[in-house]
mmCIF file of C-alpha atoms in Angstrom:
data_model
loop_
_atom_site.group_PDB
_atom_site.id
_atom_site.type_symbol
_atom_site.label_atom_id
_atom_site.label_comp_id
_atom_site.label_asym_id
_atom_site.label_seq_id
_atom_site.Cartn_x
_atom_site.Cartn_y
_atom_site.Cartn_z
ATOM 1 C CA UNK A 1 -17.346 42.148 -1.171
ATOM 2 C CA UNK A 2 -15.902 41.046 -4.498
ATOM 3 C CA UNK A 3 -17.226 37.875 -6.173
ATOM 4 C CA UNK A 4 -14.792 35.048 -6.895
ATOM 5 C CA UNK A 5 -14.646 34.002 -10.539
ATOM 6 C CA UNK A 6 -15.358 30.434 -11.697
ATOM 7 C CA UNK A 7 -11.768 29.266 -12.361
ATOM 8 C CA UNK A 8 -10.572 30.646 -9.019
ATOM 9 C CA UNK A 9 -13.395 28.843 -7.232
ATOM 10 C CA UNK A 10 -12.472 25.493 -8.770
ATOM 11 C CA UNK A 11 -8.798 26.128 -8.068
ATOM 12 C CA UNK A 12 -9.571 26.857 -4.408
ATOM 13 C CA UNK A 13 -11.772 23.753 -4.109
ATOM 14 C CA UNK A 14 -9.037 21.607 -5.702
ATOM 15 C CA UNK A 15 -6.347 22.959 -3.384
ATOM 16 C CA UNK A 16 -8.595 22.319 -0.380
ATOM 17 C CA UNK A 17 -9.296 18.729 -1.447
ATOM 18 C CA UNK A 18 -5.642 17.929 -2.212
ATOM 19 C CA UNK A 19 -4.379 19.428 1.026
ATOM 20 C CA UNK A 20 -6.937 17.463 3.039
ATOM 21 C CA UNK A 21 -5.846 14.169 1.455
ATOM 22 C CA UNK A 22 -2.147 15.038 1.769
ATOM 23 C CA UNK A 23 -2.498 15.873 5.473
ATOM 24 C CA UNK A 24 -4.623 12.821 6.230
ATOM 25 C CA UNK A 25 -3.131 10.125 8.468
ATOM 26 C CA UNK A 26 -1.833 7.081 6.664
ATOM 27 C CA UNK A 27 -3.649 3.729 7.050
ATOM 28 C CA UNK A 28 -2.305 1.555 9.835
ATOM 29 C CA UNK A 29 -1.900 -1.720 7.929
ATOM 30 C CA UNK A 30 -0.245 -2.825 4.732
ATOM 31 C CA UNK A 31 -0.504 -5.837 2.467
ATOM 32 C CA UNK A 32 2.907 -7.096 3.599
ATOM 33 C CA UNK A 33 2.153 -6.900 7.326
ATOM 34 C CA UNK A 34 -0.723 -9.169 8.311
ATOM 35 C CA UNK A 35 -2.832 -8.355 11.331
ATOM 36 C CA UNK A 36 -2.000 -10.148 14.595
ATOM 37 C CA UNK A 37 -3.697 -13.480 15.164
ATOM 38 C CA UNK A 38 -6.284 -13.702 17.920
ATOM 39 C CA UNK A 39 -7.587 -16.848 19.632
ATOM 40 C CA UNK A 40 -10.885 -17.961 18.083
ATOM 41 C CA UNK A 41 -11.518 -21.427 19.504
ATOM 42 C CA UNK A 42 -9.829 -24.000 21.638
ATOM 43 C CA UNK A 43 -9.963 -27.434 23.181
ATOM 44 C CA UNK A 44 -7.944 -29.203 25.847
ATOM 45 C CA UNK A 45 -5.262 -29.995 23.249
ATOM 46 C CA UNK A 46 -5.400 -27.318 20.532
ATOM 47 C CA UNK A 47 -5.911 -23.548 20.309
ATOM 48 C CA UNK A 48 -7.038 -22.022 16.999
ATOM 49 C CA UNK A 49 -5.832 -18.494 16.209
ATOM 50 C CA UNK A 50 -7.080 -16.467 13.233
ATOM 51 C CA UNK A 51 -6.452 -13.077 11.692
ATOM 52 C CA UNK A 52 -7.204 -11.205 8.470
ATOM 53 C CA UNK A 53 -4.669 -11.083 5.647
ATOM 54 C CA UNK A 54 -4.487 -9.186 2.369
ATOM 55 C CA UNK A 55 -6.688 -11.591 0.414
ATOM 56 C CA UNK A 56 -8.093 -13.933 3.003
ATOM 57 C CA UNK A 57 -7.632 -15.357 6.453
ATOM 58 C CA UNK A 58 -4.573 -16.732 8.272
ATOM 59 C CA UNK A 59 -5.053 -19.629 10.695
ATOM 60 C CA UNK A 60 -2.569 -21.049 13.188
ATOM 61 C CA UNK A 61 -3.053 -24.117 15.374
ATOM 62 C CA UNK A 62 -1.007 -24.424 18.569
ATOM 63 C CA UNK A 63 -0.834 -26.890 21.435
ATOM 64 C CA UNK A 64 -2.769 -25.423 24.345
ATOM 65 C CA UNK A 65 -0.256 -26.583 26.950
ATOM 66 C CA UNK A 66 3.019 -25.221 25.558
ATOM 67 C CA UNK A 67 2.081 -23.065 22.536
ATOM 68 C CA UNK A 68 4.110 -25.063 20.025
ATOM 69 C CA UNK A 69 2.866 -25.667 16.487
ATOM 70 C CA UNK A 70 0.538 -28.619 15.942
ATOM 71 C CA UNK A 71 1.516 -31.324 13.445
ATOM 72 C CA UNK A 72 -1.621 -31.197 11.277
ATOM 73 C CA UNK A 73 -2.380 -34.061 8.897
ATOM 74 C CA UNK A 74 -5.774 -32.822 7.649
ATOM 75 C CA UNK A 75 -7.623 -29.513 7.904
ATOM 76 C CA UNK A 76 -11.139 -28.581 6.782
ATOM 77 C CA UNK A 77 -12.324 -24.966 7.036
ATOM 78 C CA UNK A 78 -15.740 -23.379 6.625
ATOM 79 C CA UNK A 79 -16.654 -19.705 7.045
ATOM 80 C CA UNK A 80 -20.336 -19.026 7.775
ATOM 81 C CA UNK A 81 -21.215 -22.559 6.672
ATOM 82 C CA UNK A 82 -19.392 -22.356 3.309
ATOM 83 C CA UNK A 83 -16.490 -24.742 2.796
ATOM 84 C CA UNK A 84 -13.208 -22.980 1.976
ATOM 85 C CA UNK A 85 -9.840 -24.094 0.630
ATOM 86 C CA UNK A 86 -6.970 -23.999 3.158
ATOM 87 C CA UNK A 87 -3.335 -23.918 2.056
ATOM 88 C CA UNK A 88 -0.405 -24.785 4.318
ATOM 89 C CA UNK A 89 2.286 -22.102 4.590
ATOM 90 C CA UNK A 90 5.981 -22.483 5.386
ATOM 91 C CA UNK A 91 5.627 -21.033 8.899
ATOM 92 C CA UNK A 92 3.194 -23.804 10.015
ATOM 93 C CA UNK A 93 0.190 -21.544 9.524
ATOM 94 C CA UNK A 94 -2.660 -21.945 7.050
ATOM 95 C CA UNK A 95 -4.005 -19.454 4.517
ATOM 96 C CA UNK A 96 -7.673 -19.402 3.506
ATOM 97 C CA UNK A 97 -8.220 -17.277 0.371
ATOM 98 C CA UNK A 98 -11.504 -15.367 0.507
ATOM 99 C CA UNK A 99 -13.216 -12.996 -1.875
ATOM 100 C CA UNK A 100 -13.924 -9.386 -0.872
ATOM 101 C CA UNK A 101 -16.076 -10.050 2.167
ATOM 102 C CA UNK A 102 -15.880 -8.554 5.625
ATOM 103 C CA UNK A 103 -14.604 -11.027 8.216
ATOM 104 C CA UNK A 104 -15.863 -9.370 11.372
ATOM 105 C CA UNK A 105 -18.118 -11.648 13.416
ATOM 106 C CA UNK A 106 -18.227 -14.467 10.831
ATOM 107 C CA UNK A 107 -18.564 -18.012 12.164
ATOM 108 C CA UNK A 108 -15.426 -20.085 11.620
ATOM 109 C CA UNK A 109 -15.525 -23.879 11.821
ATOM 110 C CA UNK A 110 -12.350 -25.950 11.557
ATOM 111 C CA UNK A 111 -12.004 -29.726 11.631
ATOM 112 C CA UNK A 112 -8.386 -30.653 12.298
ATOM 113 C CA UNK A 113 -6.693 -34.049 12.394
ATOM 114 C CA UNK A 114 -3.485 -34.180 14.435
ATOM 115 C CA UNK A 115 -1.622 -36.937 16.266
ATOM 116 C CA UNK A 116 -4.336 -39.438 15.289
ATOM 117 C CA UNK A 117 -7.065 -37.261 16.841
ATOM 118 C CA UNK A 118 -9.832 -35.503 14.931
ATOM 119 C CA UNK A 119 -11.184 -32.330 16.568
ATOM 120 C CA UNK A 120 -13.881 -29.877 15.561
ATOM 121 C CA UNK A 121 -13.262 -26.274 16.624
ATOM 122 C CA UNK A 122 -15.755 -23.457 16.132
ATOM 123 C CA UNK A 123 -15.861 -19.796 17.034
ATOM 124 C CA UNK A 124 -16.420 -16.260 15.802
ATOM 125 C CA UNK A 125 -13.750 -14.368 13.893
ATOM 126 C CA UNK A 126 -12.883 -11.275 15.897
ATOM 127 C CA UNK A 127 -11.031 -8.679 13.844
ATOM 128 C CA UNK A 128 -9.170 -6.117 15.981
ATOM 129 C CA UNK A 129 -10.582 -2.688 15.133
ATOM 130 C CA UNK A 130 -13.303 -4.119 12.909
ATOM 131 C CA UNK A 131 -14.820 -0.658 12.591
ATOM 132 C CA UNK A 132 -11.521 0.545 11.167
ATOM 133 C CA UNK A 133 -9.750 -0.821 8.152
ATOM 134 C CA UNK A 134 -8.976 -4.417 7.597
ATOM 135 C CA UNK A 135 -5.755 -5.430 5.937
ATOM 136 C CA UNK A 136 -7.527 -6.063 2.640
ATOM 137 C CA UNK A 137 -8.858 -2.506 2.361
ATOM 138 C CA UNK A 138 -5.778 -0.393 2.871
ATOM 139 C CA UNK A 139 -4.207 -0.148 -0.567
ATOM 140 C CA UNK A 140 -5.021 2.166 -3.412
ATOM 141 C CA UNK A 141 -7.198 5.207 -3.856
ATOM 142 C CA UNK A 142 -10.387 3.334 -3.023
ATOM 143 C CA UNK A 143 -8.897 2.505 0.375
ATOM 144 C CA UNK A 144 -8.090 6.159 1.055
ATOM 145 C CA UNK A 145 -11.620 7.241 0.183
ATOM 146 C CA UNK A 146 -13.161 4.398 2.177
ATOM 147 C CA UNK A 147 -11.044 5.169 5.242
ATOM 148 C CA UNK A 148 -11.690 8.900 5.192
ATOM 149 C CA UNK A 149 -15.433 9.202 4.633
ATOM 150 C CA UNK A 150 -15.814 11.915 7.242
ATOM 151 C CA UNK A 151 -13.109 13.988 5.572
ATOM 152 C CA UNK A 152 -14.743 13.523 2.161
ATOM 153 C CA UNK A 153 -18.078 14.734 3.567
ATOM 154 C CA UNK A 154 -16.331 17.701 5.166
ATOM 155 C CA UNK A 155 -14.737 18.688 1.838
ATOM 156 C CA UNK A 156 -18.075 18.297 0.045
ATOM 157 C CA UNK A 157 -19.845 20.486 2.613
ATOM 158 C CA UNK A 158 -17.184 23.217 2.413
ATOM 159 C CA UNK A 159 -17.404 23.190 -1.390
ATOM 160 C CA UNK A 160 -21.196 23.537 -1.293
ATOM 161 C CA UNK A 161 -20.955 26.427 1.177
ATOM 162 C CA UNK A 162 -18.361 28.169 -1.029
ATOM 163 C CA UNK A 163 -20.556 27.795 -4.118
ATOM 164 C CA UNK A 164 -23.581 29.100 -2.210
ATOM 165 C CA UNK A 165 -21.598 32.080 -0.886
ATOM 166 C CA UNK A 166 -20.432 32.950 -4.392
ATOM 167 C CA UNK A 167 -23.954 32.642 -5.802
ATOM 168 C CA UNK A 168 -25.369 34.884 -3.066
ATOM 169 C CA UNK A 169 -22.579 37.456 -3.462
ATOM 170 C CA UNK A 170 -23.176 37.628 -7.227
ATOM 171 C CA UNK A 171 -26.912 38.056 -6.715
ATOM 172 C CA UNK A 172 -26.393 40.896 -4.219
ATOM 173 C CA UNK A 173 -23.892 42.788 -6.384
#
């Protein structure tokens, strides 16, 4: 058995790593396509839907009876007991900017004033596929490495085995 030289070893390891990343499946989400909204809380009049977005959380309030948008006059939002800013969007939804925190299973409390009625809604944020990627973690190289930890470990293990095989073959020859 002939020993592999140093440059050839690094070349082989590099080709293996690049081919693994090139053949990897692409992340499911993107910054431009927010995740679908899921019902979080509700009352007899209003249903609160929430979903993760690229840099925060999207909220939508609908009438429970017919599913039309609620005419909101005031909205107060808190996530895990911390008050958050909520901005109205053109499509009658609300955007809550959040720092880089995971949203899965956080407690969401919303106080909404509509049609002269003030309601307090509370529930848990349920992110579809919370074990997978959220919409905030899908862009850039860090997202690829975060999403493919098992593949990174596999490449590391193969590289270690190759180095060990070369060291043993050099010692025996």
